[in-house]
Structure formats: structure tokens, C-alpha cells
PDB file of C-alpha atoms in Angstrom:
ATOM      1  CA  UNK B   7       1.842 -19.337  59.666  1.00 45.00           C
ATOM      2  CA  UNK B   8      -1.542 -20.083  59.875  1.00 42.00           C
ATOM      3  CA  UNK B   9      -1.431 -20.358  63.931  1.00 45.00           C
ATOM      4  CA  UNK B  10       0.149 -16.794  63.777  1.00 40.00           C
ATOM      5  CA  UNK B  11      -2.601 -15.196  61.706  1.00 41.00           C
ATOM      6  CA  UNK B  12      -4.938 -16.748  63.848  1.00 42.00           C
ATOM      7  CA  UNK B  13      -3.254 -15.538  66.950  1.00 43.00           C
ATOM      8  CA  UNK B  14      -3.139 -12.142  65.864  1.00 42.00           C
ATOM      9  CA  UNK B  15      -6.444 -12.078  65.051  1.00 41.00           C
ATOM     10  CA  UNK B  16      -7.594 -13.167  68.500  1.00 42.00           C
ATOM     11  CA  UNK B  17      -5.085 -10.304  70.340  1.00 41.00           C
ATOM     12  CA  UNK B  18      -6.666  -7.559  67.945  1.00 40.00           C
ATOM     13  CA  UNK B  19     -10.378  -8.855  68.814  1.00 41.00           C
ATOM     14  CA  UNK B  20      -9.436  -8.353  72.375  1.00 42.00           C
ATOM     15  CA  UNK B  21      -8.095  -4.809  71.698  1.00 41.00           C
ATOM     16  CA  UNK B  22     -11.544  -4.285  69.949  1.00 37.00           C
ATOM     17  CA  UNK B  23     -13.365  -5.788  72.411  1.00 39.00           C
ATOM     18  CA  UNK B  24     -11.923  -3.705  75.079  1.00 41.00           C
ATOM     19  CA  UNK B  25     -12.201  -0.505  73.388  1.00 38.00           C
ATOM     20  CA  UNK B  26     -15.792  -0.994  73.655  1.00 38.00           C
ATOM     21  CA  UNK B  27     -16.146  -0.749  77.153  1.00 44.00           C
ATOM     22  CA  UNK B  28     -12.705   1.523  78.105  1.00 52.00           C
ATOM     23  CA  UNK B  29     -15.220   3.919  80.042  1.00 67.00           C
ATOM     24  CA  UNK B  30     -15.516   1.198  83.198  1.00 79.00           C
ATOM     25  CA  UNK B  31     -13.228   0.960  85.690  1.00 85.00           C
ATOM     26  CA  UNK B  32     -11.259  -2.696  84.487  1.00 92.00           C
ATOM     27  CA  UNK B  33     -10.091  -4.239  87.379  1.00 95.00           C
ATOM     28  CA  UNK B  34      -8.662  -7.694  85.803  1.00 96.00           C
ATOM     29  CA  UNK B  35      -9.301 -10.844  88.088  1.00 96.00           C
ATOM     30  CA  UNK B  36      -6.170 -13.023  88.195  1.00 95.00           C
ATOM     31  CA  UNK B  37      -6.372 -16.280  86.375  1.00 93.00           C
ATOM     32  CA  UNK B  38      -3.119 -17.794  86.589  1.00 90.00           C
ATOM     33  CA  UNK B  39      -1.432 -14.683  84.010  1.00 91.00           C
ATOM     34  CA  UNK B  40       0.057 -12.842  87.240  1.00 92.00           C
ATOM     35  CA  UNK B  41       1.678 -13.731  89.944  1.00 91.00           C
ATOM     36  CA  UNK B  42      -0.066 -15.938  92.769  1.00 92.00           C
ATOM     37  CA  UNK B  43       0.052 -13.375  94.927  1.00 93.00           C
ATOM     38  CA  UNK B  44      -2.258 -10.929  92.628  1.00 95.00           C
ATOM     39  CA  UNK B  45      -6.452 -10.535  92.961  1.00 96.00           C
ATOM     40  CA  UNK B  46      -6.970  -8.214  90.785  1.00 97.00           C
ATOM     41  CA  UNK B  47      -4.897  -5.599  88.366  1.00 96.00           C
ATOM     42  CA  UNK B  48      -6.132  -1.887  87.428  1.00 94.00           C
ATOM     43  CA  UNK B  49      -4.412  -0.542  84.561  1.00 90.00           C
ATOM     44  CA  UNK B  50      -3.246   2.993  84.236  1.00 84.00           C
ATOM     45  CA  UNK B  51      -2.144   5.004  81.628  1.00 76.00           C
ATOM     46  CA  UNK B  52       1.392   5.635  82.524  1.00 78.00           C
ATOM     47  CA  UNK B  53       1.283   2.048  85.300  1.00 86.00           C
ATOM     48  CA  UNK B  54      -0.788  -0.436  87.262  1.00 92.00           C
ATOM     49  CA  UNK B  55      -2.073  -0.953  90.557  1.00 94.00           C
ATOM     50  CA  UNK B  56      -2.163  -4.400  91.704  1.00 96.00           C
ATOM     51  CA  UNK B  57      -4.424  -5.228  94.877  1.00 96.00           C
ATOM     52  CA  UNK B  58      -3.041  -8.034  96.710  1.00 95.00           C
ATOM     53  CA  UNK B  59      -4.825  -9.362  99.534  1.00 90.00           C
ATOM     54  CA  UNK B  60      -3.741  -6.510 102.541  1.00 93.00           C
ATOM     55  CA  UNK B  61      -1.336  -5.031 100.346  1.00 96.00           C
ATOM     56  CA  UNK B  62      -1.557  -2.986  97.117  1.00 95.00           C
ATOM     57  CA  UNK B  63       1.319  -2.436  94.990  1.00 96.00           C
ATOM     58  CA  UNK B  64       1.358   0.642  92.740  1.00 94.00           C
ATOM     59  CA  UNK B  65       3.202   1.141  89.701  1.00 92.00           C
ATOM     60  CA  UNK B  66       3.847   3.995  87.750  1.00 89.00           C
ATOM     61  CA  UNK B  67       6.105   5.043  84.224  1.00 84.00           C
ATOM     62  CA  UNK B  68       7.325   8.563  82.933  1.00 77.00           C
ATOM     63  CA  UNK B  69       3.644   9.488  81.702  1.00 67.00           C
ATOM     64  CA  UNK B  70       4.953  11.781  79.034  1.00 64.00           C
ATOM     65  CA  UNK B  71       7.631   9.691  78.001  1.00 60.00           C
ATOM     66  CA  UNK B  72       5.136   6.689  77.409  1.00 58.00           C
ATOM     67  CA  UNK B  73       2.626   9.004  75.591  1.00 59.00           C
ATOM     68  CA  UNK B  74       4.659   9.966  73.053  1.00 59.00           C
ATOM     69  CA  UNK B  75       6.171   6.642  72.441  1.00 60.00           C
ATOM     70  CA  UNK B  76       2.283   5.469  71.734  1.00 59.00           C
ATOM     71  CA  UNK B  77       1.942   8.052  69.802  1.00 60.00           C
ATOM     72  CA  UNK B  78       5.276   6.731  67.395  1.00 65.00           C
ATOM     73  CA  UNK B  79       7.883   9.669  68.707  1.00 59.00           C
ATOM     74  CA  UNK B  80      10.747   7.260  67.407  1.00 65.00           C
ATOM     75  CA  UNK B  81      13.685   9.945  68.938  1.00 68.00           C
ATOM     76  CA  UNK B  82      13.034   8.994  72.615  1.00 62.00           C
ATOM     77  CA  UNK B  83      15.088   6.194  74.525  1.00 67.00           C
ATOM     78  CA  UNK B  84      12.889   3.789  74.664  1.00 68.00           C
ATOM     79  CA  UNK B  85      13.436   2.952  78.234  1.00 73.00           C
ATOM     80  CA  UNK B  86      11.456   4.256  80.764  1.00 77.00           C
ATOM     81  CA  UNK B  87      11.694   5.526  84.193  1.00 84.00           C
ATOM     82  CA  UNK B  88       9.357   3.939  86.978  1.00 89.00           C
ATOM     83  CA  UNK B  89       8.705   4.123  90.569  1.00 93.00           C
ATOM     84  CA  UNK B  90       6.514   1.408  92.219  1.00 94.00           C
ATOM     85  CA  UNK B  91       5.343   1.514  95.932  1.00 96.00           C
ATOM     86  CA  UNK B  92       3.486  -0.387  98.453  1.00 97.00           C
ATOM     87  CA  UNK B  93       0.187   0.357 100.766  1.00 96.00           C
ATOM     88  CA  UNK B  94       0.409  -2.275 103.443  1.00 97.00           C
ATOM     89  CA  UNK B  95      -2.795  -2.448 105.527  1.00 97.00           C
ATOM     90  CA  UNK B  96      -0.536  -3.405 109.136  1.00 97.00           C
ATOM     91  CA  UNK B  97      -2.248  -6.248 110.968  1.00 96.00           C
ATOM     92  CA  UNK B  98      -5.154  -7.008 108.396  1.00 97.00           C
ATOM     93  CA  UNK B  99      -6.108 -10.330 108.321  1.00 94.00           C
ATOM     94  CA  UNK B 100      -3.777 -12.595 105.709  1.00 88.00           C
ATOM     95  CA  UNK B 101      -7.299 -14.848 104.347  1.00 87.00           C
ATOM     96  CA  UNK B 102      -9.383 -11.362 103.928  1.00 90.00           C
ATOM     97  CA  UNK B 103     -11.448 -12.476 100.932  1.00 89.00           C
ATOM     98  CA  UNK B 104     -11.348 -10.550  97.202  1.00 92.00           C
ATOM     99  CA  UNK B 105     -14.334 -10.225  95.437  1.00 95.00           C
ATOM    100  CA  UNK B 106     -14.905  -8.655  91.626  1.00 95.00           C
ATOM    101  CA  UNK B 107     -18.458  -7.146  91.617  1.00 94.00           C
ATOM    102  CA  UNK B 108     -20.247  -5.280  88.505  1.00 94.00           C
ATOM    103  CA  UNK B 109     -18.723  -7.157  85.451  1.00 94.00           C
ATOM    104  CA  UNK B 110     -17.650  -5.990  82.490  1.00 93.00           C
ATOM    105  CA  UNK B 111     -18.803  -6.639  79.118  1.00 92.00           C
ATOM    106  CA  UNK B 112     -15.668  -7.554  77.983  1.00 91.00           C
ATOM    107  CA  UNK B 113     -12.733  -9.565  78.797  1.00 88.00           C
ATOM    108  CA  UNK B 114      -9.003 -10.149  78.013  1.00 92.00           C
ATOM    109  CA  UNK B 115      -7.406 -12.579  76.297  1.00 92.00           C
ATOM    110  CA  UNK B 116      -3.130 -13.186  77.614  1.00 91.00           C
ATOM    111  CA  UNK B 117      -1.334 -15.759  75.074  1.00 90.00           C
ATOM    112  CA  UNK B 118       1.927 -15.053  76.621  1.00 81.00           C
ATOM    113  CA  UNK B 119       4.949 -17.274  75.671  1.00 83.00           C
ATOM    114  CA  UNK B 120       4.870 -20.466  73.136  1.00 85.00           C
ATOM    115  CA  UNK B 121       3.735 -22.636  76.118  1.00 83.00           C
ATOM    116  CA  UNK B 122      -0.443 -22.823  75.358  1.00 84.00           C
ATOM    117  CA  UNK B 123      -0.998 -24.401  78.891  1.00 80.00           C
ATOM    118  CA  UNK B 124      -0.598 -21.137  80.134  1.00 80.00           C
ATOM    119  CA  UNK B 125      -2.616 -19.273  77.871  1.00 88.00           C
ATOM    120  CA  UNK B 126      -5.879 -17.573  79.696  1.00 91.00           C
ATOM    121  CA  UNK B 127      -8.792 -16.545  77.401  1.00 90.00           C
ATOM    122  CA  UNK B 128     -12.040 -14.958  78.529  1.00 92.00           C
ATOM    123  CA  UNK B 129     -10.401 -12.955  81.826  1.00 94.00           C
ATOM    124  CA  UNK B 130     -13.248 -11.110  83.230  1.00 95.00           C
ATOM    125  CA  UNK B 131     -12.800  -7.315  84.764  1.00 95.00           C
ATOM    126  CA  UNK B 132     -14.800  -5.741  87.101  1.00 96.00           C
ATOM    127  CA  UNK B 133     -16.278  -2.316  87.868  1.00 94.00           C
ATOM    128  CA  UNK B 134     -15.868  -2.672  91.725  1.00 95.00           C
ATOM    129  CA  UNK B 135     -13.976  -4.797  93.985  1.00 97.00           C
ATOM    130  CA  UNK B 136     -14.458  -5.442  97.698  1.00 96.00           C
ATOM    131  CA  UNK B 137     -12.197  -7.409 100.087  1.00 96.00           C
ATOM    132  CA  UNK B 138     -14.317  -8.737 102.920  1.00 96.00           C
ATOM    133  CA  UNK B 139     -12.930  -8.689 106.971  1.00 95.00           C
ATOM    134  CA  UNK B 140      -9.710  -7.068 105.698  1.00 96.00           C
ATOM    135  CA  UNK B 141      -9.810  -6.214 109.649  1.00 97.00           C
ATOM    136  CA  UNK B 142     -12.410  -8.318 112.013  1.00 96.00           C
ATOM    137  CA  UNK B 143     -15.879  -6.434 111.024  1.00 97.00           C
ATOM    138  CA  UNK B 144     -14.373  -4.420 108.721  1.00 97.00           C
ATOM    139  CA  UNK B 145     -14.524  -4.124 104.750  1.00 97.00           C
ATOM    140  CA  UNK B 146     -12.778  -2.321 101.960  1.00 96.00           C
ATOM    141  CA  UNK B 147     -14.388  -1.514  98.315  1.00 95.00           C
ATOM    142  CA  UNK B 148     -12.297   0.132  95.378  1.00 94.00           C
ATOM    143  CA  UNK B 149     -14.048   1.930  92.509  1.00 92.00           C
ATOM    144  CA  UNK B 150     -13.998   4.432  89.831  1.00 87.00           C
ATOM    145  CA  UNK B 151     -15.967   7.639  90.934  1.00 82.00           C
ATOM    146  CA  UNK B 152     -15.332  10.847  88.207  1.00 75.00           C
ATOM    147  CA  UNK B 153     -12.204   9.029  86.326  1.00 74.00           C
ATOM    148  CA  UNK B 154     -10.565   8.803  89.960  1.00 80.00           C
ATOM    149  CA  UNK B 155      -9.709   5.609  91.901  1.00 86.00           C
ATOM    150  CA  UNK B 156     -11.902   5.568  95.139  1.00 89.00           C
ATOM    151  CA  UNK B 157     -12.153   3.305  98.253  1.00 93.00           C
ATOM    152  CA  UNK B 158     -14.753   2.975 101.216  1.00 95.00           C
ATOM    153  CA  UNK B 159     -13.831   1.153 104.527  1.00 97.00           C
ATOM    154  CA  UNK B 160     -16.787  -0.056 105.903  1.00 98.00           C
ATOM    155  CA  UNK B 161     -16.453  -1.027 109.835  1.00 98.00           C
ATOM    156  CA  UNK B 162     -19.553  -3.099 110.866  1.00 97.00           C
ATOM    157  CA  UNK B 163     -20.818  -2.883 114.287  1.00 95.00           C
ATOM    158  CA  UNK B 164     -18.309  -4.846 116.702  1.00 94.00           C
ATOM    159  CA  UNK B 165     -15.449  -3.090 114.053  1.00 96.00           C
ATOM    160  CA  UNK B 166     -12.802  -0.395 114.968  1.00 97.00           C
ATOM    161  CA  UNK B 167     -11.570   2.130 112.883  1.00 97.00           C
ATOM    162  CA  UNK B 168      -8.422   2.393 115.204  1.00 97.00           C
ATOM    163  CA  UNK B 169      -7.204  -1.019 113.534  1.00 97.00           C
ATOM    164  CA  UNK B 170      -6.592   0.425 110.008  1.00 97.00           C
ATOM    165  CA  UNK B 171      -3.113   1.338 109.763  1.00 98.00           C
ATOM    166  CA  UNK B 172      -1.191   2.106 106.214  1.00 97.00           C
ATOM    167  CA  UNK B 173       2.031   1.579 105.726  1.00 98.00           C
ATOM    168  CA  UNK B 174       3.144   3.111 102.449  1.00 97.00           C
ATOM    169  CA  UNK B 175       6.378   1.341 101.649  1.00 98.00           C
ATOM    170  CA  UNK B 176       9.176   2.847  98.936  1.00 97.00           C
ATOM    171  CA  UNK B 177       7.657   6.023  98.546  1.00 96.00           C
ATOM    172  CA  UNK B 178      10.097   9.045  98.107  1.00 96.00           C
ATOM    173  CA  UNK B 179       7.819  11.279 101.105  1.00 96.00           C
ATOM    174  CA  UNK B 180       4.563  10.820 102.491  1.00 97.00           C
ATOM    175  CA  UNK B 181       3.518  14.057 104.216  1.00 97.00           C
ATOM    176  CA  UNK B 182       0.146  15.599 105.425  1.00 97.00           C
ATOM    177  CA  UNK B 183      -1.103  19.119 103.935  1.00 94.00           C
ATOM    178  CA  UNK B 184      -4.448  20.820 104.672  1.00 94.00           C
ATOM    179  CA  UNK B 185      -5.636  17.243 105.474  1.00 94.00           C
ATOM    180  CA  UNK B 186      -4.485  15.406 102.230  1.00 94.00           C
ATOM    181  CA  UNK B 187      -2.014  12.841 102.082  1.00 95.00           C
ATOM    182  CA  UNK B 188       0.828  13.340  99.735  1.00 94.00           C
ATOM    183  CA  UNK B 189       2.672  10.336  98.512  1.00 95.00           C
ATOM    184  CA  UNK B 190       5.881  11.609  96.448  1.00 94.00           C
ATOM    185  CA  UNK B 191       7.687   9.611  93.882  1.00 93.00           C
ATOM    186  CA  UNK B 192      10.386  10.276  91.465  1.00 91.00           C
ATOM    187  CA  UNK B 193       7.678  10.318  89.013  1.00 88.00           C
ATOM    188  CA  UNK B 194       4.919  12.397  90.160  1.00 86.00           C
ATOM    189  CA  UNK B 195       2.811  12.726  92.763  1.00 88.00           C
ATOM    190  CA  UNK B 196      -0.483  10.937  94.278  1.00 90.00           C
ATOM    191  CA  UNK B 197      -3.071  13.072  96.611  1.00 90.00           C
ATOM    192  CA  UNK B 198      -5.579  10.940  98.879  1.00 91.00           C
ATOM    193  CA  UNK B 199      -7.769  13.598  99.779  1.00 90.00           C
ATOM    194  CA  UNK B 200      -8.808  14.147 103.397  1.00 93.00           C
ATOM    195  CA  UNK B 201     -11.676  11.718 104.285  1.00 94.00           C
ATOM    196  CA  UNK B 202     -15.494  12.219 104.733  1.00 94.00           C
ATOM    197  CA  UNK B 203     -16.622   9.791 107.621  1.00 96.00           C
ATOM    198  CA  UNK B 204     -20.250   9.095 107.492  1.00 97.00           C
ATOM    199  CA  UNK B 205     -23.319   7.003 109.091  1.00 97.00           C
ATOM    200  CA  UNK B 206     -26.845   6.298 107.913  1.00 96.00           C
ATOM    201  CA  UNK B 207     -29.071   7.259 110.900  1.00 95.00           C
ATOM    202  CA  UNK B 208     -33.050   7.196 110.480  1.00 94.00           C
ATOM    203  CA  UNK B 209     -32.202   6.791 106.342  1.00 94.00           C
ATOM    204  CA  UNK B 210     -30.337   9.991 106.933  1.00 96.00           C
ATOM    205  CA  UNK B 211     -26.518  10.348 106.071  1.00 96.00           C
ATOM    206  CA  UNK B 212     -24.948  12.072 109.411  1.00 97.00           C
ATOM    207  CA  UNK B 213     -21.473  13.078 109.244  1.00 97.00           C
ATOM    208  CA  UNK B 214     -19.068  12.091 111.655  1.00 97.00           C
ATOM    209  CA  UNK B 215     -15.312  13.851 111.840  1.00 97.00           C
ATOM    210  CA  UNK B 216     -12.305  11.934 110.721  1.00 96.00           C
ATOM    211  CA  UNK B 217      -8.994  13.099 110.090  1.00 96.00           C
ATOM    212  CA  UNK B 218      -5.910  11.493 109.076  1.00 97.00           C
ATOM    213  CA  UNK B 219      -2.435  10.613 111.283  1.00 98.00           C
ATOM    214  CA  UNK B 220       0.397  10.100 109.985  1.00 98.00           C
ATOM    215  CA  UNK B 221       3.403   8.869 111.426  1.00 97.00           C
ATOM    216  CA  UNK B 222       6.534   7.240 110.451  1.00 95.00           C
ATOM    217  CA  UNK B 223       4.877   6.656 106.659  1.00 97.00           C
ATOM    218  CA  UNK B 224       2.306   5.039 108.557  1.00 98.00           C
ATOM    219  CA  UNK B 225      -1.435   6.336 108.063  1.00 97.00           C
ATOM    220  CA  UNK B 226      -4.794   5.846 110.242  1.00 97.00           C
ATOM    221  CA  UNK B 227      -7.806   7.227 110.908  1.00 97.00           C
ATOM    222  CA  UNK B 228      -9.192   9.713 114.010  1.00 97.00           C
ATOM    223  CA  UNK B 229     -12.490   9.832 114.752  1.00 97.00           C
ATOM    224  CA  UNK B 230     -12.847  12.724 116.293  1.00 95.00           C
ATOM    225  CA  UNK B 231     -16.321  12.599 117.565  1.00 95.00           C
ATOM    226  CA  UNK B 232     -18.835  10.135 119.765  1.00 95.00           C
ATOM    227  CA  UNK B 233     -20.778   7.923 117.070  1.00 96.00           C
ATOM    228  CA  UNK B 234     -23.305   4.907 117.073  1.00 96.00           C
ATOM    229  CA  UNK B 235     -21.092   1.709 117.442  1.00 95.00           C
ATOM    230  CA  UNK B 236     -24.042  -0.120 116.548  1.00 96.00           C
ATOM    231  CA  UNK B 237     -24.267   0.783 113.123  1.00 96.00           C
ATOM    232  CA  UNK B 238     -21.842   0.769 109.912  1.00 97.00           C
ATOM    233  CA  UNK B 239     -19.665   4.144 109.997  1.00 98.00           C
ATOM    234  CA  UNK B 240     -17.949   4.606 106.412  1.00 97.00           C
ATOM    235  CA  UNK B 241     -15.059   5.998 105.953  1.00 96.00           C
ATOM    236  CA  UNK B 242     -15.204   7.400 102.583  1.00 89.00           C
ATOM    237  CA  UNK B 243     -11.502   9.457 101.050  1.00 81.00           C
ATOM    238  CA  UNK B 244     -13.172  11.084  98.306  1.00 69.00           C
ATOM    239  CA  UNK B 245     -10.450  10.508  95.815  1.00 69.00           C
ATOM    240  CA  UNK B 246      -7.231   9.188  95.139  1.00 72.00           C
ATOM    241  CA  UNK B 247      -5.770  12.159  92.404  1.00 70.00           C
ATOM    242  CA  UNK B 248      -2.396  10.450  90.559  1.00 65.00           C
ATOM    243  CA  UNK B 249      -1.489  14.267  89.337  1.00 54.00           C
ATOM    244  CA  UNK B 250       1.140  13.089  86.628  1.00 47.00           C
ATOM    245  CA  UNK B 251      -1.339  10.846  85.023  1.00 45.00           C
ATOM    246  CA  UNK B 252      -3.749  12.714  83.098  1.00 35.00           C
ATOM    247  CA  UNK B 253      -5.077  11.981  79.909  1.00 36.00           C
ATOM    248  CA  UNK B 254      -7.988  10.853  78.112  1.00 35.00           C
ATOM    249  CA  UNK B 255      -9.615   7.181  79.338  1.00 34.00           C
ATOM    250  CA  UNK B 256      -9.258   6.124  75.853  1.00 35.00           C
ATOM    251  CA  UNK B 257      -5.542   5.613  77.843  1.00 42.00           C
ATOM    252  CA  UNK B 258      -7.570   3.948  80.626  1.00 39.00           C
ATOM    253  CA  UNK B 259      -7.327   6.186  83.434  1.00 36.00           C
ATOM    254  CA  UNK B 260      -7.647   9.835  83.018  1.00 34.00           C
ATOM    255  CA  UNK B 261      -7.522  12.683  85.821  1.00 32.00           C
ATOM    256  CA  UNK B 262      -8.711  16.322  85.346  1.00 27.00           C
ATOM    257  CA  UNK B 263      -8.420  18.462  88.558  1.00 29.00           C
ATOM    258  CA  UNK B 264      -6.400  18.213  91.891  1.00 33.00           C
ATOM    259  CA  UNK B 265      -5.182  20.164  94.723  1.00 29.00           C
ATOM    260  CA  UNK B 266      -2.625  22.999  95.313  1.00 30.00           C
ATOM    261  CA  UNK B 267      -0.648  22.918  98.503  1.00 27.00           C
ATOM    262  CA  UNK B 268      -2.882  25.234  99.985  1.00 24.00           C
ATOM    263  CA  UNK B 269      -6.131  22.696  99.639  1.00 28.00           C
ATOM    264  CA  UNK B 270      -7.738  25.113  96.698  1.00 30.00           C
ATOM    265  CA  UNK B 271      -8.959  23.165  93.490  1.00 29.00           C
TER     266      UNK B 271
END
């Protein structure tokens, strides 16, 4: 009885804990409480995202449904619908290394099952997360930027951009509309907006044109101008927009504005 109490204890101090610092980005490391093939988990409000070397995995419930349930609606079925899909980054290197950066304050605590072996206590989460030479000279960096999920490829000099290719795998549609990528599921919707390209020439930002391709659920990158091969170019989709998700980030993750078909916000 007593190990219970104390147990409890120690999963409500983690709750606490975390509240405190719910207005980071938490990208979890993996310690041995996922699978081996995990680096990192994001939490959602309504799923997960888990980044796994060259592949993420995204995971999303009925958001509504799952509100209401937290919020002790006892009439609903209790089971919910999901839809999970993969980003495969085609030909990235399989020992691309992941990277936390920007730690949190706080940390999480997983006492799952009766086996204490394999408890893990004190799991850090990070603001940022880079995976370094995910192609040959080039990088990839995942943040929060205003309560949206955001990533930067960085191709270093001796990089090419025409190497990054997506595969987005179990997906309902993938389509391209005024420049945005829409990924469909049978659960909502998620909007990579069209990306912003950009090099720092004589400490000036100069903008270089990109434009997504997509073909065959596969996406990539067109530069569609001459640029400095010499320096880093940055590829920079302002944000990914999950448009069934919204919500406070009390529930982690919270969205507030996307696109209409026609590209207006």
C-alpha cells in the first residue's frame, strides 16, 4: 500500500512538474520507454509524432472525441478513431545522428508495468531537435515557432537539395494547392505550407525560389533559381498547420489559423 501511495505521488509530481513548463515545445528523448527505433516523441493534443532516425511517424485521435472524454463526457464510446502515417526521407543516410538541444526544465517520469527494471525517471525533453547529415552535407532541425511544428533543412556547401525526397506513407491523399502540401487523413487534415528558401549573403538574408514537387506521394524541393553553392541555403516551410487539432497548449499543442483552398488565411 505504501509503494502505491508513493507511486502515485511520484506520477502526480510529474504531472505538476510538467504543467510548469507546458508552453515549450516537449520533444521527449527516448530512454528505453519506447521502442528502439524512437529518438524523440512530441506529444499532441489529439496524437504524437515520433521522429525516428529518416522517418517520422505521425499519429493522430478523433480530437473532439478525446476532448470531451478529458473533460469527463461519460456518454461517448470510449474508443477512439486514429489514423497514423509515415514521412520517409528516401535515401537519407540510416546512422544520421539525433540530437535534443534547448532543455527543458522539466522531465518525465514512465513507471510502466510491475517490472521496476524498466522504470525511467528523470526523461529530459527538449525545445529543438536536429538530426545531423540526414543527407551527405545536409541537416534537419524541428521546432515550435507560434504553437506550430516547424523544420529547417540546412544543405551545407558540397550539399544538394535535389536529394531530399518525402515519401508520405498511409496517408488518405497528398495533393498540392496554391503551393501547400495537403496530407488528408480520415481524421483531419495537415497543411505544410509552401517553403521560403533562403541564404545569408554579406549578413544579409537573400531569398532564393523554391517550390514543392510532388509525385506519386513523394515530395522534393525545386530550386528555381542560380544560388551560391558555397554557402548554407535553408530551406525553411514556414509551418506545419494540423487543422483538426486546435486547442489550448495547456493540451500541449494548440493551432489558431490555417489556410483555405484558395491560399487566403
Amino acid at each position: 500500500m505504501k509503494r502505491f501511495i508513493l507511486l502515485a505521488a511520484l506520477i502526480i509530481l510529474s504531472k505538476i512538474i510538467f504543467g510548469q513548463a507546458s508552453s515549450n515545445a516537449q520533444f521527449i528523448e527516448n530512454k528505453g520507454q519506447f521502442l528502439s527505433n524512437v529518438d524523440f516523441k512530441l506529444p499532441l493534443n489529439a496524437g504524437d509524432v515520433y521522429f525516428e532516425g529518416n522517418t517520422i511517424t505521425y499519429n493522430f485521435y478523433e480530437k473532439g472525441k478525446q476532448t470531451a472524454i478529458r473533460h469527463g463526457d461519460s456518454t461517448l464510446n470510449p474508443i477512439t478513431k486514429g489514423h497514423a502515417y509515415k514521412a520517409h526521407f528516401v535515401g537519407a543516410n540510416s546512422t544520421c545522428i539525433a540530437k535534443g538541444e534547448l532543455k527543458n526544465d522539466n522531465f518525465y517520469n514512465y513507471f510502466l508495468g510491475s517490472d521496476s527494471s524498466k522504470w525511467k525517471s528523470h526523461v529530459n525533453s527538449y525545445r529543438k531537435i536536429g538530426f545531423t547529415n540526414l543527407y551527405n552535407n545536409i541537416n534537419i532541425k524541428f521546432y515550435k515557432k507560434t504553437k506550430h511544428l516547424k523544420y529547417d533543412l540546412i544543405i551545407k556547401a558540397g550539399g544538394n537539395p535535389d536529394d531530399i525526397k518525402i515519401f508520405y506513407e498511409g496517408a488518405e491523399k497528398t495533393s498540392l494547392t496554391n503551393g501547400h502540401l495537403h496530407i488528408n487523413t480520415s481524421v483531419g487534415k495537415v497543411v505544410e505550407q509552401s517553403p521560403y528558401a533562403y541564404q545569408i549573403i554579406n549578413d544579409k538574408e537573400v531569398k532564393i525560389a523554391c517550390e514543392y514537387v510532388l509525385k506519386q506521394d513523394t515530395l522534393s524541393f525545386n530550386i528555381t533559381q542560380p544560388y551560391d553553392t558555397t554557402k548554407e541555403l535553408i530551406i525553411d516551410p514556414p509551418i506545419l498547420i494540423f487543422s483538426t487539432y486546435t486547442g489550448s497548449f495547456a493540451d500541449n499543442w494548440g493551432f489558431t489559423a490555417t489556410y483555405d483552398d484558395l491560399g487566403n488565411m
